[in-house]
Short mmCIF file of C-alpha atoms in Angstrom, two decimals:
data_model
loop_
_atom_site.label_atom_id
_atom_site.label_comp_id
_atom_site.label_asym_id
_atom_site.label_seq_id
_atom_site.Cartn_x
_atom_site.Cartn_y
_atom_site.Cartn_z
CA MET A 1 -42.33 -273.45 -63.21
CA ILE A 2 -40.26 -274.88 -65.64
CA VAL A 3 -40.85 -272.54 -68.00
CA TYR A 4 -39.04 -269.89 -66.14
CA GLY A 5 -36.02 -271.67 -66.71
CA VAL A 6 -36.47 -272.02 -70.30
CA ALA A 7 -37.52 -268.67 -70.67
CA LEU A 8 -34.19 -266.99 -68.85
CA LEU A 9 -32.17 -269.75 -71.05
CA SER A 10 -33.82 -267.99 -73.85
CA PHE A 11 -33.30 -264.38 -72.60
CA CYS A 12 -29.60 -265.08 -72.30
CA MET A 13 -29.30 -266.60 -75.61
CA LEU A 14 -31.26 -263.64 -77.43
CA PHE A 15 -29.32 -261.04 -75.51
CA GLY A 16 -25.97 -262.65 -76.04
CA VAL A 17 -26.36 -263.06 -79.88
CA TYR A 18 -27.78 -259.81 -80.13
CA ALA A 19 -24.79 -258.13 -78.16
CA GLY A 20 -22.39 -260.67 -80.35
CA ASN A 21 -23.57 -259.14 -83.56
CA LEU A 22 -23.18 -255.63 -82.26
CA LEU A 23 -19.85 -256.36 -81.61
CA GLY A 24 -19.06 -257.93 -84.71
CA GLU A 25 -20.47 -254.66 -86.44
CA LEU A 26 -18.34 -252.29 -84.28
CA LEU A 27 -15.36 -254.36 -85.24
CA GLY A 28 -16.33 -254.24 -88.92
CA VAL A 29 -16.85 -258.01 -89.52
CA SER A 30 -19.71 -259.61 -90.84
CA ALA A 31 -19.89 -262.15 -88.01
CA ASN A 32 -21.14 -262.75 -84.42
CA VAL A 33 -18.38 -262.23 -82.14
CA GLY A 34 -18.81 -264.46 -78.98
CA GLY A 35 -22.70 -264.24 -78.78
CA VAL A 36 -23.07 -267.70 -77.36
CA GLY A 37 -19.91 -267.13 -75.05
CA ILE A 38 -21.55 -263.65 -73.65
CA ALA A 39 -24.88 -265.69 -73.18
CA MET A 40 -23.13 -268.34 -71.18
CA LEU A 41 -21.58 -265.76 -68.95
CA LEU A 42 -24.74 -263.83 -68.58
CA LEU A 43 -26.53 -267.23 -67.67
CA ILE A 44 -23.96 -267.82 -64.89
CA VAL A 45 -23.91 -264.47 -63.72
CA LEU A 46 -27.90 -264.43 -63.39
CA SER A 47 -27.94 -268.04 -61.91
CA ASN A 48 -25.38 -266.98 -59.06
CA LEU A 49 -27.32 -264.02 -57.88
CA SER A 50 -28.42 -265.65 -54.60
CA ASN A 51 -30.53 -262.86 -53.42
CA LYS A 52 -34.46 -263.25 -52.65
CA LYS A 53 -35.58 -261.10 -55.39
CA PHE A 54 -34.08 -263.57 -58.10
CA HIS A 55 -34.04 -266.87 -57.21
CA LEU A 56 -34.78 -269.85 -59.54
CA SER A 57 -36.77 -272.68 -57.88
CA SER A 58 -35.62 -276.21 -58.58
CA ALA A 59 -38.51 -276.80 -61.03
CA SER A 60 -37.14 -273.71 -62.96
CA GLU A 61 -33.73 -275.10 -62.97
CA SER A 62 -34.99 -278.38 -64.18
CA GLY A 63 -36.21 -276.50 -67.36
CA ILE A 64 -32.32 -275.42 -67.95
CA TYR A 65 -31.18 -278.75 -67.09
CA PHE A 66 -33.13 -280.38 -69.59
CA TRP A 67 -31.74 -278.46 -72.30
CA SER A 68 -28.14 -279.10 -70.97
CA ALA A 69 -28.89 -282.90 -71.20
CA MET A 70 -30.00 -282.47 -74.69
CA TYR A 71 -26.85 -281.29 -75.76
CA ILE A 72 -25.18 -284.31 -76.86
CA PRO A 73 -28.47 -285.87 -78.51
CA ILE A 74 -28.05 -282.44 -80.54
CA VAL A 75 -24.65 -282.70 -81.17
CA VAL A 76 -25.15 -286.51 -82.64
CA ALA A 77 -27.80 -284.65 -85.14
CA MET A 78 -25.33 -281.84 -85.73
CA ALA A 79 -22.65 -284.54 -87.05
CA ALA A 80 -25.42 -286.10 -88.88
CA LYS A 81 -25.83 -283.25 -91.07
CA GLN A 82 -22.40 -282.23 -91.88
CA ASN A 83 -21.10 -282.19 -95.31
CA VAL A 84 -18.73 -285.09 -94.73
CA ILE A 85 -18.62 -285.69 -98.48
CA ALA A 86 -17.19 -282.31 -99.49
CA ALA A 87 -14.64 -282.89 -96.65
CA VAL A 88 -13.48 -286.27 -97.79
CA SER A 89 -13.48 -285.32 -101.34
CA SER A 90 -12.18 -282.13 -101.72
CA GLY A 91 -8.59 -282.98 -102.52
CA TRP A 92 -5.58 -283.09 -100.54
CA LEU A 93 -4.91 -279.71 -100.09
CA ALA A 94 -7.94 -279.11 -98.10
CA VAL A 95 -7.28 -282.55 -96.08
CA ILE A 96 -3.79 -281.70 -95.46
CA ALA A 97 -4.23 -278.02 -94.28
CA GLY A 98 -7.01 -279.30 -92.00
CA VAL A 99 -4.93 -282.28 -90.38
CA LEU A 100 -2.14 -280.17 -89.69
CA ALA A 101 -3.99 -277.32 -88.27
CA VAL A 102 -5.60 -279.76 -85.96
CA ALA A 103 -2.48 -281.69 -85.11
CA VAL A 104 -0.37 -278.13 -84.36
CA SER A 105 -3.26 -277.06 -82.23
CA PHE A 106 -3.92 -280.30 -80.10
CA ALA A 107 0.18 -280.05 -79.64
CA VAL A 108 0.18 -276.48 -78.01
CA ILE A 109 -2.58 -277.22 -75.58
CA PRO A 110 -0.56 -278.67 -73.02
CA LEU A 111 1.87 -275.89 -73.49
CA ILE A 112 -0.46 -273.18 -72.89
CA SER A 113 -2.57 -274.71 -70.32
CA ARG A 114 0.53 -275.64 -68.21
CA PHE A 115 1.29 -271.95 -68.51
CA SER A 116 -2.22 -271.38 -66.93
CA VAL A 117 -1.46 -273.73 -64.18
CA ASP A 118 1.91 -272.17 -63.35
CA HIS A 119 0.38 -268.84 -63.17
CA HIS A 120 -2.24 -270.39 -60.58
CA ILE A 121 0.64 -271.63 -58.60
CA ASP A 122 2.50 -268.54 -58.33
CA GLN A 123 -0.63 -266.49 -57.29
CA TYR A 124 -0.80 -269.30 -54.24
CA VAL A 125 2.80 -268.51 -53.49
CA GLU A 126 2.37 -264.93 -53.50
CA MET B 1 -48.35 -292.76 -95.46
CA LEU B 2 -45.70 -293.50 -92.77
CA THR B 3 -43.13 -291.77 -94.91
CA GLU B 4 -45.49 -288.64 -95.10
CA LEU B 5 -46.10 -288.59 -91.25
CA LEU B 6 -42.27 -288.90 -90.72
CA ILE B 7 -41.68 -285.98 -92.85
CA ASN B 8 -44.42 -283.78 -91.56
CA LYS B 9 -43.24 -284.73 -87.96
CA GLY B 10 -39.74 -284.22 -88.73
CA LEU B 11 -38.47 -282.72 -85.54
CA VAL B 12 -40.17 -285.43 -83.44
CA THR B 13 -38.66 -288.06 -86.22
CA ALA B 14 -35.26 -286.58 -85.39
CA PHE B 15 -35.73 -287.01 -81.87
CA LEU B 16 -36.63 -290.69 -81.97
CA PHE B 17 -34.13 -291.25 -84.63
CA VAL B 18 -31.15 -289.65 -82.31
CA GLY B 19 -32.47 -291.73 -79.40
CA LEU B 20 -32.09 -294.98 -81.30
CA ILE B 21 -28.51 -294.21 -82.30
CA THR B 22 -27.60 -293.19 -78.95
CA TRP B 23 -29.06 -296.49 -77.49
CA PHE B 24 -27.28 -298.39 -79.86
CA SER B 25 -23.93 -296.59 -79.49
CA TYR B 26 -24.19 -297.12 -75.84
CA TRP B 27 -24.81 -300.52 -76.47
CA LEU B 28 -21.94 -301.05 -78.46
CA SER B 29 -19.71 -299.25 -76.18
CA LYS B 30 -20.61 -301.45 -73.46
CA ASN B 31 -20.39 -304.51 -75.15
CA LEU B 32 -18.02 -304.25 -77.99
CA THR B 33 -15.51 -301.99 -76.36
CA ARG B 34 -16.04 -302.77 -72.69
CA GLY B 35 -16.76 -299.08 -71.98
CA HIS B 36 -13.21 -297.93 -73.51
CA VAL B 37 -14.91 -295.92 -76.08
CA HIS B 38 -17.36 -293.53 -74.79
CA GLY B 39 -21.08 -294.11 -75.82
CA SER B 40 -21.21 -290.51 -77.22
CA ALA B 41 -18.16 -290.71 -79.31
CA ILE B 42 -19.33 -293.69 -81.05
CA ALA B 43 -22.95 -291.69 -81.49
CA ILE B 44 -21.10 -288.85 -82.90
CA ALA B 45 -18.67 -290.90 -85.34
CA MET B 46 -22.04 -292.70 -86.39
CA GLY B 47 -23.76 -289.76 -87.08
CA LEU B 48 -21.04 -288.42 -89.33
CA GLY B 49 -20.94 -291.96 -91.12
CA LEU B 50 -24.56 -291.45 -91.80
CA ALA B 51 -23.94 -287.98 -92.75
CA TYR B 52 -21.49 -289.69 -95.35
CA LEU B 53 -23.88 -292.13 -96.62
CA GLY B 54 -26.73 -289.22 -96.93
CA GLY B 55 -24.48 -287.31 -98.84
CA VAL B 56 -23.62 -290.24 -101.02
CA TYR B 57 -27.57 -290.88 -101.43
CA THR B 58 -28.64 -287.44 -102.05
CA GLY B 59 -25.56 -285.53 -103.48
CA GLY B 60 -26.74 -282.73 -101.25
CA ASN B 61 -24.79 -280.55 -98.82
CA ASN B 62 -26.65 -281.31 -95.52
CA GLY B 63 -25.69 -284.89 -94.93
CA LEU B 64 -28.45 -286.98 -93.66
CA ALA B 65 -30.50 -284.27 -93.30
CA ASP B 66 -31.10 -284.10 -97.14
CA VAL B 67 -32.86 -287.29 -96.89
CA ALA B 68 -36.58 -286.30 -97.00
CA ILE B 69 -37.39 -288.57 -93.60
CA PHE B 70 -34.40 -287.24 -91.68
CA SER B 71 -35.09 -283.55 -92.62
CA GLY B 72 -35.83 -282.77 -89.00
CA VAL B 73 -32.02 -283.69 -88.16
CA ALA B 74 -31.34 -280.53 -89.81
CA LEU B 75 -33.47 -278.50 -87.16
CA LEU B 76 -32.48 -280.88 -84.31
CA GLY B 77 -28.82 -280.23 -84.97
CA GLY B 78 -28.90 -276.57 -86.47
CA SER B 79 -26.96 -273.68 -84.95
CA MET B 80 -30.45 -272.49 -83.01
CA LEU B 81 -30.80 -275.47 -81.06
CA ARG B 82 -27.12 -276.15 -80.64
CA ASP B 83 -26.33 -272.82 -79.50
CA PHE B 84 -29.34 -273.20 -77.08
CA ALA B 85 -28.09 -276.36 -75.44
CA ILE B 86 -24.49 -275.34 -75.30
CA ILE B 87 -25.80 -272.12 -73.41
CA ALA B 88 -27.73 -274.21 -71.03
CA THR B 89 -24.38 -276.46 -70.26
CA ALA B 90 -23.00 -273.10 -68.57
CA PHE B 91 -25.81 -273.30 -65.73
CA GLY B 92 -23.80 -274.59 -62.91
CA ALA B 93 -20.43 -273.97 -64.30
CA ASP B 94 -17.76 -273.12 -61.75
CA MET B 95 -17.26 -269.29 -62.15
CA THR B 96 -14.00 -269.24 -60.21
CA ALA B 97 -12.32 -271.86 -62.87
CA ILE B 98 -13.38 -269.23 -65.60
CA LYS B 99 -12.08 -266.35 -63.94
CA LYS B 100 -8.78 -268.05 -63.29
CA ALA B 101 -8.25 -269.41 -66.68
CA GLY B 102 -9.91 -266.23 -68.15
CA TRP B 103 -6.87 -264.37 -69.68
CA VAL B 104 -5.35 -267.70 -70.77
CA GLY B 105 -8.42 -268.58 -72.70
CA ALA B 106 -8.73 -265.06 -74.40
CA MET B 107 -4.95 -265.66 -75.45
CA SER B 108 -5.41 -269.14 -76.61
CA VAL B 109 -8.26 -267.90 -79.02
CA VAL B 110 -5.77 -265.60 -80.84
CA ILE B 111 -3.00 -267.96 -80.71
CA GLY B 112 -5.37 -270.57 -82.01
CA VAL B 113 -6.32 -268.38 -85.02
CA VAL B 114 -2.66 -267.32 -85.91
CA LEU B 115 -1.45 -271.12 -85.50
CA SER B 116 -3.93 -272.47 -87.88
CA PHE B 117 -3.90 -269.67 -90.13
CA VAL B 118 -0.01 -269.95 -90.62
CA VAL B 119 -0.37 -273.83 -91.09
CA GLY B 120 -3.17 -273.42 -93.68
CA ALA B 121 -1.03 -270.59 -95.54
CA MET B 122 1.85 -272.76 -95.57
CA VAL B 123 0.09 -275.83 -97.14
CA ALA B 124 -1.48 -273.31 -99.69
CA VAL B 125 2.08 -272.26 -100.73
CA ALA B 126 3.21 -275.66 -100.73
CA PHE B 127 0.36 -276.45 -103.33
CA GLY B 128 1.68 -273.72 -105.58
CA TYR B 129 -0.75 -270.70 -104.65
CA ASN B 130 1.25 -267.61 -104.83
CA ASP B 131 -1.04 -264.81 -104.73
CA ALA B 132 -1.63 -263.25 -101.42
CA ILE B 133 -5.62 -263.67 -101.59
CA SER B 134 -5.80 -267.24 -102.14
CA ILE B 135 -3.02 -268.04 -99.56
CA THR B 136 -4.88 -265.98 -96.85
CA THR B 137 -8.28 -267.34 -97.82
CA ILE B 138 -7.16 -271.19 -97.52
CA GLY B 139 -5.28 -270.09 -94.39
CA ALA B 140 -8.43 -268.49 -92.82
CA GLY B 141 -10.32 -271.70 -93.81
CA ALA B 142 -7.70 -273.68 -91.79
CA ALA B 143 -9.43 -271.64 -88.66
CA THR B 144 -12.76 -272.54 -89.47
CA TYR B 145 -15.47 -273.26 -92.37
CA ILE B 146 -16.75 -269.85 -91.59
CA VAL B 147 -13.83 -267.67 -91.42
CA GLY B 148 -12.59 -269.04 -94.69
CA PRO B 149 -15.47 -267.96 -97.19
CA VAL B 150 -15.97 -264.83 -94.71
CA THR B 151 -12.56 -264.02 -95.69
CA GLY B 152 -12.26 -265.13 -99.26
CA THR B 153 -15.52 -262.80 -100.16
CA ALA B 154 -13.90 -259.86 -98.25
CA LEU B 155 -10.99 -260.19 -100.47
CA GLY B 156 -12.30 -261.32 -103.60
CA ALA B 157 -11.19 -264.70 -103.91
CA SER B 158 -12.06 -267.06 -106.61
CA SER B 159 -14.91 -269.77 -105.89
CA GLU B 160 -12.48 -272.45 -106.10
CA VAL B 161 -10.51 -271.08 -103.53
CA VAL B 162 -13.34 -270.39 -101.15
CA ALA B 163 -14.57 -273.74 -101.78
CA LEU B 164 -11.19 -275.38 -100.76
CA SER B 165 -11.20 -273.15 -97.50
CA ILE B 166 -14.50 -274.46 -96.57
CA ALA B 167 -13.27 -277.81 -97.08
CA ALA B 168 -10.14 -277.51 -95.10
CA GLY B 169 -12.04 -276.04 -92.20
CA LEU B 170 -14.80 -279.12 -92.53
CA VAL B 171 -11.86 -281.38 -92.15
CA LYS B 172 -10.45 -279.71 -89.17
CA SER B 173 -14.07 -279.65 -87.73
CA ILE B 174 -14.73 -283.55 -88.25
CA LEU B 175 -10.90 -284.42 -87.06
CA VAL B 176 -11.47 -282.36 -83.70
CA MET B 177 -14.85 -284.21 -83.12
CA ILE B 178 -13.13 -287.71 -83.79
CA CYS B 179 -9.58 -286.94 -82.18
CA THR B 180 -10.42 -285.36 -79.19
CA PRO B 181 -11.53 -288.11 -77.08
CA LEU B 182 -8.53 -290.34 -78.39
CA VAL B 183 -5.95 -287.62 -77.27
CA ALA B 184 -7.60 -286.19 -74.28
CA LYS B 185 -5.50 -288.06 -71.99
CA TYR B 186 -2.14 -287.24 -73.53
CA ILE B 187 -2.97 -283.26 -73.82
CA GLY B 188 -4.13 -282.97 -70.34
CA LEU B 189 -7.83 -282.32 -71.31
CA ASN B 190 -9.27 -283.04 -68.12
CA ASN B 191 -10.02 -279.69 -66.07
CA PRO B 192 -11.80 -276.64 -66.83
CA GLN B 193 -8.76 -274.61 -67.48
CA SER B 194 -7.42 -276.93 -70.24
CA ALA B 195 -10.92 -277.21 -71.81
CA MET B 196 -10.80 -273.37 -71.78
CA VAL B 197 -7.38 -273.41 -73.64
CA TYR B 198 -8.48 -276.38 -76.08
CA GLY B 199 -11.75 -274.46 -76.79
CA GLY B 200 -9.84 -271.39 -77.88
CA LEU B 201 -7.09 -273.10 -79.90
CA MET B 202 -9.57 -275.15 -81.77
CA GLY B 203 -12.25 -272.81 -82.30
CA THR B 204 -14.62 -274.69 -84.51
CA THR B 205 -17.77 -274.72 -82.35
CA SER B 206 -19.16 -277.94 -83.90
CA GLY B 207 -15.76 -279.70 -83.47
CA VAL B 208 -15.21 -278.52 -79.77
CA ALA B 209 -19.00 -279.34 -78.90
CA GLY B 210 -18.61 -282.88 -80.37
CA GLY B 211 -15.22 -283.58 -78.97
CA LEU B 212 -15.71 -282.54 -75.48
CA ALA B 213 -19.27 -284.23 -75.51
CA ALA B 214 -17.24 -287.43 -76.19
CA THR B 215 -14.72 -286.78 -73.93
CA ASP B 216 -16.07 -285.49 -70.81
CA PRO B 217 -19.56 -283.54 -70.84
CA LYS B 218 -18.69 -281.43 -67.67
CA LEU B 219 -16.15 -279.95 -69.65
CA VAL B 220 -18.36 -278.58 -72.41
CA PRO B 221 -19.23 -275.30 -70.99
CA TYR B 222 -15.49 -274.18 -70.48
CA GLY B 223 -14.61 -275.08 -74.08
CA ALA B 224 -17.58 -273.68 -75.86
CA MET B 225 -17.28 -270.45 -74.06
CA THR B 226 -13.86 -269.64 -75.61
CA ALA B 227 -14.60 -271.53 -78.79
CA THR B 228 -17.34 -269.07 -79.65
CA PHE B 229 -15.17 -266.31 -79.70
CA TYR B 230 -12.79 -267.79 -82.27
CA THR B 231 -14.86 -267.38 -85.47
CA GLY B 232 -15.42 -263.68 -84.78
CA VAL B 233 -11.84 -263.14 -83.96
CA GLY B 234 -10.71 -265.04 -87.09
CA CYS B 235 -13.05 -262.95 -89.22
CA LEU B 236 -11.59 -259.82 -87.64
CA LEU B 237 -7.71 -261.04 -88.09
CA ALA B 238 -7.66 -262.75 -91.22
CA PRO B 239 -8.81 -260.35 -93.73
CA SER B 240 -7.02 -257.52 -92.00
CA ILE B 241 -3.58 -258.05 -90.10
CA LEU B 242 -2.77 -261.45 -91.56
CA PHE B 243 -3.73 -260.81 -95.20
CA PHE B 244 -1.41 -257.59 -95.03
CA ILE B 245 1.52 -259.91 -93.58
CA VAL B 246 0.79 -262.36 -96.26
CA ARG B 247 0.77 -259.64 -98.86
CA TYR B 248 4.08 -258.28 -97.43
CA LEU B 249 5.82 -261.72 -97.19
CA VAL B 250 4.51 -262.77 -100.99
CA GLY B 251 5.39 -259.36 -102.48
#
């Protein structure tokens, strides 16, 4: 049943966002801390449980794959509802701060991911 | 009457609308750029362009979604369905790749928040702000457009500074969407590990979501996973440790 997959996905999201809110409250910040990330991990863990009691049929899986494939169209809709005017017309301070933050972050990616690859090679050597 | 129908069935109208944009974008990608620019990158850029036009036309804050017949775009592109679809992409993600990059991913979130904060704070100082609250709030905005106002509210920043911090975050998020596919090759963004580092460093969920979608949809779950921790970590660090450091430095 396709709806089983959709229901599992919904359960993961509600659980994750709730946990993220709790985590935020524990840390004393008025924000959700990693709710979506927690939900993703939960979905991965649940879908990797390969025992007989909990097994998704391929129809159930297609309920999840549908939403996974809807991701890009949803992102297009998300782009279409951004406050682009505010971003463009907010003055130089905001533009420069945004541009520099992106440039510096991009520049650091290769450094840090190389770090992860090196570490990974070390593990093989050991 | 047709207008009324399109408004009443807003979400369905949005499906049709996004479908048409996507079709047109892939057509452009194939015929105009001979496949060099990914169709979804064009679709996202087109979405942003339409958001600009919508903003000019209505004077509102929600881009195209403020135009009545496109109001369904706000629901389709809102955080509820966005997060739902992002979580769905995790289905089938490679568990071992996540474990392998786990600690680097976590580290990249903290580094990403501090890096963007420092850049934003330095720009604020360069523009003549000299009180710790304003500098911290603008620095926080350079992290994401949620961290900025959360920090500003916590510290009691002026509404002008909060607006600036939101704008800085918006610029960042839009730039990440547009630039990621262009720079992906040069920063080695082609495997789950670097995608996790990328998500952690950039942090803006909408930027990362759009950027990776236009680069390689297979990488989406890895980037999104770390990115969703960023705003929380930012809201944790900016009004506390980072603010104290700024206050110490500014005096």
